[in-house]
JSON list of C-alpha atoms in Angstrom, two decimals:
[
{"chain": "A", "resi": 1, "resn": "UNK", "atom": "CA", "xyz": [18.66, 21.55, 21.56]},
{"chain": "A", "resi": 2, "resn": "UNK", "atom": "CA", "xyz": [15.25, 23.23, 21.45]},
{"chain": "A", "resi": 3, "resn": "UNK", "atom": "CA", "xyz": [16.35, 25.65, 18.75]},
{"chain": "A", "resi": 4, "resn": "UNK", "atom": "CA", "xyz": [17.66, 22.77, 16.62]},
{"chain": "A", "resi": 5, "resn": "UNK", "atom": "CA", "xyz": [14.38, 20.93, 17.20]},
{"chain": "A", "resi": 6, "resn": "UNK", "atom": "CA", "xyz": [12.52, 23.99, 15.94]},
{"chain": "A", "resi": 7, "resn": "UNK", "atom": "CA", "xyz": [14.70, 24.80, 12.93]},
{"chain": "A", "resi": 8, "resn": "UNK", "atom": "CA", "xyz": [15.71, 21.27, 11.90]},
{"chain": "A", "resi": 9, "resn": "UNK", "atom": "CA", "xyz": [18.81, 20.53, 9.87]},
{"chain": "A", "resi": 10, "resn": "UNK", "atom": "CA", "xyz": [19.55, 21.19, 6.22]},
{"chain": "A", "resi": 11, "resn": "UNK", "atom": "CA", "xyz": [20.96, 18.41, 4.06]},
{"chain": "A", "resi": 12, "resn": "UNK", "atom": "CA", "xyz": [24.75, 18.29, 3.68]},
{"chain": "A", "resi": 13, "resn": "UNK", "atom": "CA", "xyz": [25.74, 16.29, 0.55]},
{"chain": "A", "resi": 14, "resn": "UNK", "atom": "CA", "xyz": [29.46, 16.54, 1.32]},
{"chain": "A", "resi": 15, "resn": "UNK", "atom": "CA", "xyz": [29.04, 14.92, 4.73]},
{"chain": "A", "resi": 16, "resn": "UNK", "atom": "CA", "xyz": [26.28, 12.65, 3.36]},
{"chain": "A", "resi": 17, "resn": "UNK", "atom": "CA", "xyz": [23.80, 14.00, 5.89]},
{"chain": "A", "resi": 18, "resn": "UNK", "atom": "CA", "xyz": [20.10, 14.03, 5.07]},
{"chain": "A", "resi": 19, "resn": "UNK", "atom": "CA", "xyz": [17.86, 16.90, 6.09]},
{"chain": "A", "resi": 20, "resn": "UNK", "atom": "CA", "xyz": [15.98, 16.64, 9.39]},
{"chain": "A", "resi": 21, "resn": "UNK", "atom": "CA", "xyz": [12.63, 18.46, 9.40]},
{"chain": "A", "resi": 22, "resn": "UNK", "atom": "CA", "xyz": [12.07, 20.61, 12.46]},
{"chain": "A", "resi": 23, "resn": "UNK", "atom": "CA", "xyz": [9.08, 21.94, 14.31]},
{"chain": "A", "resi": 24, "resn": "UNK", "atom": "CA", "xyz": [8.90, 24.88, 11.93]},
{"chain": "A", "resi": 25, "resn": "UNK", "atom": "CA", "xyz": [8.16, 22.53, 9.03]},
{"chain": "A", "resi": 26, "resn": "UNK", "atom": "CA", "xyz": [5.77, 20.59, 11.23]},
{"chain": "A", "resi": 27, "resn": "UNK", "atom": "CA", "xyz": [3.78, 23.76, 11.85]},
{"chain": "A", "resi": 28, "resn": "UNK", "atom": "CA", "xyz": [3.62, 24.30, 8.08]},
{"chain": "A", "resi": 29, "resn": "UNK", "atom": "CA", "xyz": [2.38, 20.74, 7.50]},
{"chain": "A", "resi": 30, "resn": "UNK", "atom": "CA", "xyz": [-0.24, 21.11, 10.22]},
{"chain": "A", "resi": 31, "resn": "UNK", "atom": "CA", "xyz": [-1.48, 24.36, 8.71]},
{"chain": "A", "resi": 32, "resn": "UNK", "atom": "CA", "xyz": [-1.91, 22.61, 5.36]},
{"chain": "A", "resi": 33, "resn": "UNK", "atom": "CA", "xyz": [-3.83, 19.74, 6.95]},
{"chain": "A", "resi": 34, "resn": "UNK", "atom": "CA", "xyz": [-5.97, 22.16, 8.95]},
{"chain": "A", "resi": 35, "resn": "UNK", "atom": "CA", "xyz": [-6.83, 24.03, 5.75]},
{"chain": "A", "resi": 36, "resn": "UNK", "atom": "CA", "xyz": [-7.79, 20.76, 4.04]},
{"chain": "A", "resi": 37, "resn": "UNK", "atom": "CA", "xyz": [-10.44, 20.10, 6.68]},
{"chain": "A", "resi": 38, "resn": "UNK", "atom": "CA", "xyz": [-12.57, 22.86, 5.18]},
{"chain": "A", "resi": 39, "resn": "UNK", "atom": "CA", "xyz": [-12.95, 20.63, 2.10]},
{"chain": "A", "resi": 40, "resn": "UNK", "atom": "CA", "xyz": [-14.26, 17.75, 4.24]},
{"chain": "A", "resi": 41, "resn": "UNK", "atom": "CA", "xyz": [-11.10, 15.65, 3.80]},
{"chain": "A", "resi": 42, "resn": "UNK", "atom": "CA", "xyz": [-11.32, 12.68, 6.21]},
{"chain": "A", "resi": 43, "resn": "UNK", "atom": "CA", "xyz": [-7.62, 11.85, 5.94]},
{"chain": "A", "resi": 44, "resn": "UNK", "atom": "CA", "xyz": [-6.69, 15.38, 6.99]},
{"chain": "A", "resi": 45, "resn": "UNK", "atom": "CA", "xyz": [-8.96, 14.90, 10.02]},
{"chain": "A", "resi": 46, "resn": "UNK", "atom": "CA", "xyz": [-7.25, 11.58, 10.74]},
{"chain": "A", "resi": 47, "resn": "UNK", "atom": "CA", "xyz": [-3.76, 13.09, 10.48]},
{"chain": "A", "resi": 48, "resn": "UNK", "atom": "CA", "xyz": [-4.69, 15.89, 12.90]},
{"chain": "A", "resi": 49, "resn": "UNK", "atom": "CA", "xyz": [-6.33, 13.48, 15.37]},
{"chain": "A", "resi": 50, "resn": "UNK", "atom": "CA", "xyz": [-3.19, 11.33, 15.34]},
{"chain": "A", "resi": 51, "resn": "UNK", "atom": "CA", "xyz": [-1.05, 14.43, 15.85]},
{"chain": "A", "resi": 52, "resn": "UNK", "atom": "CA", "xyz": [-3.22, 15.65, 18.73]},
{"chain": "A", "resi": 53, "resn": "UNK", "atom": "CA", "xyz": [-2.92, 12.27, 20.44]},
{"chain": "A", "resi": 54, "resn": "UNK", "atom": "CA", "xyz": [0.80, 11.71, 19.81]},
{"chain": "A", "resi": 55, "resn": "UNK", "atom": "CA", "xyz": [1.95, 15.17, 20.84]},
{"chain": "A", "resi": 56, "resn": "UNK", "atom": "CA", "xyz": [-0.38, 15.08, 23.84]},
{"chain": "A", "resi": 57, "resn": "UNK", "atom": "CA", "xyz": [1.36, 11.90, 24.98]},
{"chain": "A", "resi": 58, "resn": "UNK", "atom": "CA", "xyz": [4.78, 13.48, 24.43]},
{"chain": "A", "resi": 59, "resn": "UNK", "atom": "CA", "xyz": [3.82, 16.52, 26.50]},
{"chain": "A", "resi": 60, "resn": "UNK", "atom": "CA", "xyz": [2.70, 14.21, 29.32]},
{"chain": "A", "resi": 61, "resn": "UNK", "atom": "CA", "xyz": [6.07, 12.43, 29.18]},
{"chain": "A", "resi": 62, "resn": "UNK", "atom": "CA", "xyz": [7.99, 15.70, 29.21]},
{"chain": "A", "resi": 63, "resn": "UNK", "atom": "CA", "xyz": [6.01, 17.08, 32.13]},
{"chain": "A", "resi": 64, "resn": "UNK", "atom": "CA", "xyz": [6.28, 13.82, 34.10]},
{"chain": "A", "resi": 65, "resn": "UNK", "atom": "CA", "xyz": [10.03, 13.52, 33.56]},
{"chain": "A", "resi": 66, "resn": "UNK", "atom": "CA", "xyz": [10.53, 17.19, 34.41]},
{"chain": "A", "resi": 67, "resn": "UNK", "atom": "CA", "xyz": [8.62, 16.74, 37.67]},
{"chain": "A", "resi": 68, "resn": "UNK", "atom": "CA", "xyz": [10.76, 13.71, 38.58]},
{"chain": "A", "resi": 69, "resn": "UNK", "atom": "CA", "xyz": [13.93, 15.69, 37.84]},
{"chain": "A", "resi": 70, "resn": "UNK", "atom": "CA", "xyz": [12.73, 18.67, 39.87]},
{"chain": "A", "resi": 71, "resn": "UNK", "atom": "CA", "xyz": [11.96, 16.30, 42.75]},
{"chain": "A", "resi": 72, "resn": "UNK", "atom": "CA", "xyz": [15.65, 15.32, 42.74]},
{"chain": "A", "resi": 73, "resn": "UNK", "atom": "CA", "xyz": [16.59, 19.01, 42.95]},
{"chain": "A", "resi": 74, "resn": "UNK", "atom": "CA", "xyz": [14.11, 19.50, 45.79]},
{"chain": "A", "resi": 75, "resn": "UNK", "atom": "CA", "xyz": [15.70, 16.67, 47.76]},
{"chain": "A", "resi": 76, "resn": "UNK", "atom": "CA", "xyz": [19.12, 18.29, 47.46]},
{"chain": "A", "resi": 77, "resn": "UNK", "atom": "CA", "xyz": [17.62, 21.68, 48.32]},
{"chain": "A", "resi": 78, "resn": "UNK", "atom": "CA", "xyz": [16.17, 20.25, 51.52]},
{"chain": "A", "resi": 79, "resn": "UNK", "atom": "CA", "xyz": [19.74, 19.41, 52.58]},
{"chain": "A", "resi": 80, "resn": "UNK", "atom": "CA", "xyz": [20.98, 22.95, 52.06]},
{"chain": "A", "resi": 81, "resn": "UNK", "atom": "CA", "xyz": [22.11, 23.07, 48.40]},
{"chain": "A", "resi": 82, "resn": "UNK", "atom": "CA", "xyz": [19.96, 25.37, 46.28]},
{"chain": "A", "resi": 83, "resn": "UNK", "atom": "CA", "xyz": [20.54, 24.77, 42.56]},
{"chain": "A", "resi": 84, "resn": "UNK", "atom": "CA", "xyz": [18.99, 26.92, 39.85]},
{"chain": "A", "resi": 85, "resn": "UNK", "atom": "CA", "xyz": [18.00, 25.46, 36.49]},
{"chain": "A", "resi": 86, "resn": "UNK", "atom": "CA", "xyz": [20.52, 26.09, 33.74]},
{"chain": "A", "resi": 87, "resn": "UNK", "atom": "CA", "xyz": [19.71, 28.57, 31.02]},
{"chain": "A", "resi": 88, "resn": "UNK", "atom": "CA", "xyz": [21.47, 29.77, 27.91]},
{"chain": "A", "resi": 89, "resn": "UNK", "atom": "CA", "xyz": [23.80, 32.74, 28.17]},
{"chain": "A", "resi": 90, "resn": "UNK", "atom": "CA", "xyz": [22.49, 33.80, 24.74]},
{"chain": "A", "resi": 91, "resn": "UNK", "atom": "CA", "xyz": [18.93, 32.51, 24.45]},
{"chain": "A", "resi": 92, "resn": "UNK", "atom": "CA", "xyz": [17.35, 32.45, 21.00]},
{"chain": "A", "resi": 93, "resn": "UNK", "atom": "CA", "xyz": [14.54, 34.94, 20.52]},
{"chain": "A", "resi": 94, "resn": "UNK", "atom": "CA", "xyz": [12.01, 34.30, 17.77]},
{"chain": "A", "resi": 95, "resn": "UNK", "atom": "CA", "xyz": [9.01, 36.36, 16.69]},
{"chain": "A", "resi": 96, "resn": "UNK", "atom": "CA", "xyz": [6.23, 33.85, 16.08]},
{"chain": "A", "resi": 97, "resn": "UNK", "atom": "CA", "xyz": [3.29, 34.53, 13.81]},
{"chain": "A", "resi": 98, "resn": "UNK", "atom": "CA", "xyz": [1.53, 31.31, 12.88]},
{"chain": "A", "resi": 99, "resn": "UNK", "atom": "CA", "xyz": [-1.52, 31.12, 10.63]},
{"chain": "A", "resi": 100, "resn": "UNK", "atom": "CA", "xyz": [-3.17, 28.23, 12.42]},
{"chain": "A", "resi": 101, "resn": "UNK", "atom": "CA", "xyz": [-3.76, 27.27, 16.06]},
{"chain": "A", "resi": 102, "resn": "UNK", "atom": "CA", "xyz": [-1.54, 24.23, 15.50]},
{"chain": "A", "resi": 103, "resn": "UNK", "atom": "CA", "xyz": [1.49, 26.45, 15.04]},
{"chain": "A", "resi": 104, "resn": "UNK", "atom": "CA", "xyz": [1.15, 27.71, 18.59]},
{"chain": "A", "resi": 105, "resn": "UNK", "atom": "CA", "xyz": [0.68, 24.14, 19.83]},
{"chain": "A", "resi": 106, "resn": "UNK", "atom": "CA", "xyz": [4.03, 23.33, 18.21]},
{"chain": "A", "resi": 107, "resn": "UNK", "atom": "CA", "xyz": [5.60, 26.34, 19.94]},
{"chain": "A", "resi": 108, "resn": "UNK", "atom": "CA", "xyz": [4.29, 25.05, 23.28]},
{"chain": "A", "resi": 109, "resn": "UNK", "atom": "CA", "xyz": [5.87, 21.66, 22.56]},
{"chain": "A", "resi": 110, "resn": "UNK", "atom": "CA", "xyz": [9.24, 23.27, 21.83]},
{"chain": "A", "resi": 111, "resn": "UNK", "atom": "CA", "xyz": [9.35, 25.40, 25.00]},
{"chain": "A", "resi": 112, "resn": "UNK", "atom": "CA", "xyz": [8.23, 22.43, 27.13]},
{"chain": "A", "resi": 113, "resn": "UNK", "atom": "CA", "xyz": [11.01, 20.37, 25.57]},
{"chain": "A", "resi": 114, "resn": "UNK", "atom": "CA", "xyz": [13.46, 23.23, 26.14]},
{"chain": "A", "resi": 115, "resn": "UNK", "atom": "CA", "xyz": [12.74, 23.38, 29.87]},
{"chain": "A", "resi": 116, "resn": "UNK", "atom": "CA", "xyz": [12.98, 19.59, 30.16]},
{"chain": "A", "resi": 117, "resn": "UNK", "atom": "CA", "xyz": [16.42, 19.62, 28.51]},
{"chain": "A", "resi": 118, "resn": "UNK", "atom": "CA", "xyz": [17.61, 22.43, 30.79]},
{"chain": "A", "resi": 119, "resn": "UNK", "atom": "CA", "xyz": [16.50, 20.51, 33.87]},
{"chain": "A", "resi": 120, "resn": "UNK", "atom": "CA", "xyz": [18.21, 17.31, 32.72]},
{"chain": "A", "resi": 121, "resn": "UNK", "atom": "CA", "xyz": [21.43, 19.19, 32.02]},
{"chain": "A", "resi": 122, "resn": "UNK", "atom": "CA", "xyz": [21.19, 20.75, 35.47]},
{"chain": "A", "resi": 123, "resn": "UNK", "atom": "CA", "xyz": [21.00, 17.28, 37.05]},
{"chain": "A", "resi": 124, "resn": "UNK", "atom": "CA", "xyz": [24.05, 16.19, 35.08]},
{"chain": "A", "resi": 125, "resn": "UNK", "atom": "CA", "xyz": [26.12, 19.28, 35.87]},
{"chain": "A", "resi": 126, "resn": "UNK", "atom": "CA", "xyz": [25.30, 18.92, 39.57]},
{"chain": "A", "resi": 127, "resn": "UNK", "atom": "CA", "xyz": [26.30, 15.23, 39.63]},
{"chain": "A", "resi": 128, "resn": "UNK", "atom": "CA", "xyz": [22.77, 13.94, 40.20]},
{"chain": "A", "resi": 129, "resn": "UNK", "atom": "CA", "xyz": [22.80, 11.85, 37.00]},
{"chain": "A", "resi": 130, "resn": "UNK", "atom": "CA", "xyz": [25.63, 10.67, 34.74]},
{"chain": "A", "resi": 131, "resn": "UNK", "atom": "CA", "xyz": [26.56, 11.96, 31.28]},
{"chain": "A", "resi": 132, "resn": "UNK", "atom": "CA", "xyz": [25.25, 8.71, 29.82]},
{"chain": "A", "resi": 133, "resn": "UNK", "atom": "CA", "xyz": [21.91, 9.07, 31.60]},
{"chain": "A", "resi": 134, "resn": "UNK", "atom": "CA", "xyz": [21.52, 12.65, 30.40]},
{"chain": "A", "resi": 135, "resn": "UNK", "atom": "CA", "xyz": [22.33, 11.72, 26.81]},
{"chain": "A", "resi": 136, "resn": "UNK", "atom": "CA", "xyz": [20.02, 8.70, 26.86]},
{"chain": "A", "resi": 137, "resn": "UNK", "atom": "CA", "xyz": [17.10, 10.62, 28.36]},
{"chain": "A", "resi": 138, "resn": "UNK", "atom": "CA", "xyz": [17.27, 13.54, 25.93]},
{"chain": "A", "resi": 139, "resn": "UNK", "atom": "CA", "xyz": [17.95, 11.32, 22.91]},
{"chain": "A", "resi": 140, "resn": "UNK", "atom": "CA", "xyz": [14.97, 9.07, 23.64]},
{"chain": "A", "resi": 141, "resn": "UNK", "atom": "CA", "xyz": [12.41, 11.85, 23.90]},
{"chain": "A", "resi": 142, "resn": "UNK", "atom": "CA", "xyz": [13.90, 13.72, 20.93]},
{"chain": "A", "resi": 143, "resn": "UNK", "atom": "CA", "xyz": [13.64, 10.66, 18.71]},
{"chain": "A", "resi": 144, "resn": "UNK", "atom": "CA", "xyz": [10.02, 10.18, 19.79]},
{"chain": "A", "resi": 145, "resn": "UNK", "atom": "CA", "xyz": [9.17, 13.77, 18.87]},
{"chain": "A", "resi": 146, "resn": "UNK", "atom": "CA", "xyz": [10.92, 13.52, 15.51]},
{"chain": "A", "resi": 147, "resn": "UNK", "atom": "CA", "xyz": [9.11, 10.26, 14.74]},
{"chain": "A", "resi": 148, "resn": "UNK", "atom": "CA", "xyz": [5.76, 11.95, 15.29]},
{"chain": "A", "resi": 149, "resn": "UNK", "atom": "CA", "xyz": [6.90, 14.91, 13.19]},
{"chain": "A", "resi": 150, "resn": "UNK", "atom": "CA", "xyz": [7.79, 12.56, 10.36]},
{"chain": "A", "resi": 151, "resn": "UNK", "atom": "CA", "xyz": [4.35, 10.95, 10.44]},
{"chain": "A", "resi": 152, "resn": "UNK", "atom": "CA", "xyz": [2.50, 14.28, 10.27]},
{"chain": "A", "resi": 153, "resn": "UNK", "atom": "CA", "xyz": [4.79, 15.57, 7.51]},
{"chain": "A", "resi": 154, "resn": "UNK", "atom": "CA", "xyz": [4.12, 12.33, 5.60]},
{"chain": "A", "resi": 155, "resn": "UNK", "atom": "CA", "xyz": [0.36, 12.95, 5.70]},
{"chain": "A", "resi": 156, "resn": "UNK", "atom": "CA", "xyz": [0.82, 16.59, 4.78]},
{"chain": "A", "resi": 157, "resn": "UNK", "atom": "CA", "xyz": [3.15, 15.85, 1.86]},
{"chain": "A", "resi": 158, "resn": "UNK", "atom": "CA", "xyz": [0.85, 13.31, 0.19]},
{"chain": "A", "resi": 159, "resn": "UNK", "atom": "CA", "xyz": [-2.50, 14.95, 0.88]},
{"chain": "A", "resi": 160, "resn": "UNK", "atom": "CA", "xyz": [-1.41, 18.21, -0.75]},
{"chain": "A", "resi": 161, "resn": "UNK", "atom": "CA", "xyz": [-0.34, 16.57, -4.03]},
{"chain": "A", "resi": 162, "resn": "UNK", "atom": "CA", "xyz": [-2.40, 17.40, -7.09]},
{"chain": "A", "resi": 163, "resn": "UNK", "atom": "CA", "xyz": [-3.73, 13.83, -7.15]},
{"chain": "A", "resi": 164, "resn": "UNK", "atom": "CA", "xyz": [-5.16, 13.99, -3.61]},
{"chain": "A", "resi": 165, "resn": "UNK", "atom": "CA", "xyz": [-5.70, 17.70, -2.94]},
{"chain": "A", "resi": 166, "resn": "UNK", "atom": "CA", "xyz": [-9.42, 17.39, -3.77]},
{"chain": "A", "resi": 167, "resn": "UNK", "atom": "CA", "xyz": [-10.04, 14.28, -1.65]},
{"chain": "A", "resi": 168, "resn": "UNK", "atom": "CA", "xyz": [-13.30, 14.50, 0.32]},
{"chain": "A", "resi": 169, "resn": "UNK", "atom": "CA", "xyz": [-15.77, 12.29, 2.13]},
{"chain": "A", "resi": 170, "resn": "UNK", "atom": "CA", "xyz": [-18.01, 12.40, -0.93]},
{"chain": "A", "resi": 171, "resn": "UNK", "atom": "CA", "xyz": [-15.35, 10.38, -2.81]},
{"chain": "A", "resi": 172, "resn": "UNK", "atom": "CA", "xyz": [-16.31, 7.34, -0.71]},
{"chain": "A", "resi": 173, "resn": "UNK", "atom": "CA", "xyz": [-19.93, 7.30, -1.84]},
{"chain": "A", "resi": 174, "resn": "UNK", "atom": "CA", "xyz": [-21.06, 4.57, -4.27]},
{"chain": "A", "resi": 175, "resn": "UNK", "atom": "CA", "xyz": [-22.34, 7.19, -6.73]},
{"chain": "A", "resi": 176, "resn": "UNK", "atom": "CA", "xyz": [-19.01, 8.97, -7.21]},
{"chain": "A", "resi": 177, "resn": "UNK", "atom": "CA", "xyz": [-17.08, 9.48, -10.44]},
{"chain": "A", "resi": 178, "resn": "UNK", "atom": "CA", "xyz": [-14.03, 7.52, -11.58]},
{"chain": "A", "resi": 179, "resn": "UNK", "atom": "CA", "xyz": [-11.75, 10.38, -10.47]},
{"chain": "A", "resi": 180, "resn": "UNK", "atom": "CA", "xyz": [-13.25, 10.28, -6.99]},
{"chain": "A", "resi": 181, "resn": "UNK", "atom": "CA", "xyz": [-12.85, 6.53, -6.77]},
{"chain": "A", "resi": 182, "resn": "UNK", "atom": "CA", "xyz": [-9.21, 6.80, -7.85]},
{"chain": "A", "resi": 183, "resn": "UNK", "atom": "CA", "xyz": [-8.53, 9.44, -5.17]},
{"chain": "A", "resi": 184, "resn": "UNK", "atom": "CA", "xyz": [-10.14, 7.28, -2.50]},
{"chain": "A", "resi": 185, "resn": "UNK", "atom": "CA", "xyz": [-8.24, 4.16, -3.58]},
{"chain": "A", "resi": 186, "resn": "UNK", "atom": "CA", "xyz": [-4.93, 6.03, -3.77]},
{"chain": "A", "resi": 187, "resn": "UNK", "atom": "CA", "xyz": [-5.37, 7.43, -0.25]},
{"chain": "A", "resi": 188, "resn": "UNK", "atom": "CA", "xyz": [-6.23, 3.99, 1.11]},
{"chain": "A", "resi": 189, "resn": "UNK", "atom": "CA", "xyz": [-3.14, 2.52, -0.58]},
{"chain": "A", "resi": 190, "resn": "UNK", "atom": "CA", "xyz": [-0.86, 5.18, 0.95]},
{"chain": "A", "resi": 191, "resn": "UNK", "atom": "CA", "xyz": [-2.32, 5.50, 4.46]},
{"chain": "A", "resi": 192, "resn": "UNK", "atom": "CA", "xyz": [-4.60, 2.51, 4.89]},
{"chain": "A", "resi": 193, "resn": "UNK", "atom": "CA", "xyz": [-8.38, 2.64, 5.31]},
{"chain": "A", "resi": 194, "resn": "UNK", "atom": "CA", "xyz": [-9.70, 5.67, 7.14]},
{"chain": "A", "resi": 195, "resn": "UNK", "atom": "CA", "xyz": [-11.22, 4.71, 10.54]},
{"chain": "A", "resi": 196, "resn": "UNK", "atom": "CA", "xyz": [-15.01, 4.69, 10.62]},
{"chain": "A", "resi": 197, "resn": "UNK", "atom": "CA", "xyz": [-15.11, 7.07, 13.61]},
{"chain": "A", "resi": 198, "resn": "UNK", "atom": "CA", "xyz": [-13.02, 9.60, 11.69]},
{"chain": "A", "resi": 199, "resn": "UNK", "atom": "CA", "xyz": [-15.18, 9.30, 8.60]},
{"chain": "A", "resi": 200, "resn": "UNK", "atom": "CA", "xyz": [-18.38, 9.66, 10.64]},
{"chain": "A", "resi": 201, "resn": "UNK", "atom": "CA", "xyz": [-16.96, 12.71, 12.43]},
{"chain": "A", "resi": 202, "resn": "UNK", "atom": "CA", "xyz": [-17.51, 11.22, 15.90]},
{"chain": "A", "resi": 203, "resn": "UNK", "atom": "CA", "xyz": [-13.75, 11.44, 16.40]},
{"chain": "A", "resi": 204, "resn": "UNK", "atom": "CA", "xyz": [-12.57, 14.88, 15.27]},
{"chain": "A", "resi": 205, "resn": "UNK", "atom": "CA", "xyz": [-9.36, 16.93, 15.56]},
{"chain": "A", "resi": 206, "resn": "UNK", "atom": "CA", "xyz": [-8.92, 19.54, 18.26]},
{"chain": "A", "resi": 207, "resn": "UNK", "atom": "CA", "xyz": [-9.11, 22.30, 15.64]},
{"chain": "A", "resi": 208, "resn": "UNK", "atom": "CA", "xyz": [-11.00, 21.97, 12.37]},
{"chain": "A", "resi": 209, "resn": "UNK", "atom": "CA", "xyz": [-12.47, 24.18, 9.68]},
{"chain": "A", "resi": 210, "resn": "UNK", "atom": "CA", "xyz": [-15.04, 21.57, 8.66]},
{"chain": "A", "resi": 211, "resn": "UNK", "atom": "CA", "xyz": [-18.47, 23.14, 8.39]},
{"chain": "A", "resi": 212, "resn": "UNK", "atom": "CA", "xyz": [-20.73, 20.70, 6.59]},
{"chain": "A", "resi": 213, "resn": "UNK", "atom": "CA", "xyz": [-24.45, 21.40, 6.22]},
{"chain": "A", "resi": 214, "resn": "UNK", "atom": "CA", "xyz": [-25.63, 18.19, 4.60]},
{"chain": "A", "resi": 215, "resn": "UNK", "atom": "CA", "xyz": [-29.10, 17.37, 3.38]},
{"chain": "A", "resi": 216, "resn": "UNK", "atom": "CA", "xyz": [-30.98, 14.38, 4.78]},
{"chain": "A", "resi": 217, "resn": "UNK", "atom": "CA", "xyz": [-30.14, 12.05, 1.86]},
{"chain": "A", "resi": 218, "resn": "UNK", "atom": "CA", "xyz": [-26.47, 13.08, 1.97]},
{"chain": "A", "resi": 219, "resn": "UNK", "atom": "CA", "xyz": [-26.25, 12.40, 5.69]},
{"chain": "A", "resi": 220, "resn": "UNK", "atom": "CA", "xyz": [-27.85, 9.00, 5.14]},
{"chain": "A", "resi": 221, "resn": "UNK", "atom": "CA", "xyz": [-25.26, 8.12, 2.49]},
{"chain": "A", "resi": 222, "resn": "UNK", "atom": "CA", "xyz": [-22.36, 9.16, 4.71]},
{"chain": "A", "resi": 223, "resn": "UNK", "atom": "CA", "xyz": [-23.77, 7.11, 7.59]},
{"chain": "A", "resi": 224, "resn": "UNK", "atom": "CA", "xyz": [-24.06, 4.14, 5.23]},
{"chain": "A", "resi": 225, "resn": "UNK", "atom": "CA", "xyz": [-20.40, 4.43, 4.20]},
{"chain": "A", "resi": 226, "resn": "UNK", "atom": "CA", "xyz": [-19.37, 4.81, 7.85]},
{"chain": "A", "resi": 227, "resn": "UNK", "atom": "CA", "xyz": [-21.29, 1.64, 8.72]},
{"chain": "A", "resi": 228, "resn": "UNK", "atom": "CA", "xyz": [-19.56, -0.22, 5.89]},
{"chain": "A", "resi": 229, "resn": "UNK", "atom": "CA", "xyz": [-16.15, 0.95, 7.12]},
{"chain": "A", "resi": 230, "resn": "UNK", "atom": "CA", "xyz": [-17.03, -0.14, 10.65]},
{"chain": "A", "resi": 231, "resn": "UNK", "atom": "CA", "xyz": [-18.13, -3.57, 9.40]},
{"chain": "A", "resi": 232, "resn": "UNK", "atom": "CA", "xyz": [-14.82, -3.92, 7.56]},
{"chain": "A", "resi": 233, "resn": "UNK", "atom": "CA", "xyz": [-12.91, -3.04, 10.72]},
{"chain": "A", "resi": 234, "resn": "UNK", "atom": "CA", "xyz": [-14.87, -5.64, 12.72]},
{"chain": "A", "resi": 235, "resn": "UNK", "atom": "CA", "xyz": [-14.14, -8.28, 10.08]},
{"chain": "A", "resi": 236, "resn": "UNK", "atom": "CA", "xyz": [-10.40, -7.53, 10.12]},
{"chain": "A", "resi": 237, "resn": "UNK", "atom": "CA", "xyz": [-10.39, -7.60, 13.92]},
{"chain": "A", "resi": 238, "resn": "UNK", "atom": "CA", "xyz": [-12.15, -10.97, 13.93]},
{"chain": "A", "resi": 239, "resn": "UNK", "atom": "CA", "xyz": [-9.64, -12.36, 11.42]},
{"chain": "A", "resi": 240, "resn": "UNK", "atom": "CA", "xyz": [-6.71, -11.12, 13.50]},
{"chain": "A", "resi": 241, "resn": "UNK", "atom": "CA", "xyz": [-8.23, -12.59, 16.66]},
{"chain": "A", "resi": 242, "resn": "UNK", "atom": "CA", "xyz": [-8.76, -15.93, 14.90]},
{"chain": "A", "resi": 243, "resn": "UNK", "atom": "CA", "xyz": [-5.16, -15.97, 13.65]},
{"chain": "A", "resi": 244, "resn": "UNK", "atom": "CA", "xyz": [-3.89, -15.23, 17.17]},
{"chain": "A", "resi": 245, "resn": "UNK", "atom": "CA", "xyz": [-5.97, -18.00, 18.69]},
{"chain": "A", "resi": 246, "resn": "UNK", "atom": "CA", "xyz": [-4.80, -20.45, 16.03]},
{"chain": "A", "resi": 247, "resn": "UNK", "atom": "CA", "xyz": [-1.17, -19.53, 16.67]},
{"chain": "A", "resi": 248, "resn": "UNK", "atom": "CA", "xyz": [-1.69, -19.92, 20.41]},
{"chain": "A", "resi": 249, "resn": "UNK", "atom": "CA", "xyz": [-3.20, -23.37, 19.82]},
{"chain": "A", "resi": 250, "resn": "UNK", "atom": "CA", "xyz": [-0.06, -24.49, 18.01]},
{"chain": "A", "resi": 251, "resn": "UNK", "atom": "CA", "xyz": [2.04, -23.53, 21.03]},
{"chain": "A", "resi": 252, "resn": "UNK", "atom": "CA", "xyz": [-0.01, -25.64, 23.45]}
]
């Protein structure tokens, strides 16, 4: 299961099966996004922040579920049955050489997932959970991981197109060129407006190559744009709150 998660699945036209990107492709997408941060691309920052958060939550789930499963094994062990965790008779061995710190974060995710799967299969083989429970548990967490992979790959695919490859925070300034405005509008249409905290840099990815030495006037302009984004967010939040209150009033 972990090896398939890492490699993914190639498309099979005869069986009408679409390709499933794996962790290997995810590492490639993350490297591309990480490299874009050197050009001060706020959407690359946003994609990496979302990835950091999502995968962090997945790792917490994996570790929590693994602890619960190991507790079940401990209870049986206390009664005299000592079960070892299953492992492959022919484990896959891969030489890893990533070009970004995110690649190694992906490797950590895969091995954490691998151990979780082995523990769950151990519980099933030792009659501590049913086949259905094992399948449901592993399927749920696998689908969550793949969903997060898809989101990151989506950011990586669009942000590296020739139309958006040069996107930068400077494109949001009121004094930009038509090309800059088009890039900014296209990114907003694809991903939605970039959060003000991301644009301001107060919320940053775990790893970034952004090294901006801005002059006083440039910093002032970026702060102005960030304030405008924040005002827009507050306005949308107020509208959503008003719509919710109005809907609640109709139910009374």
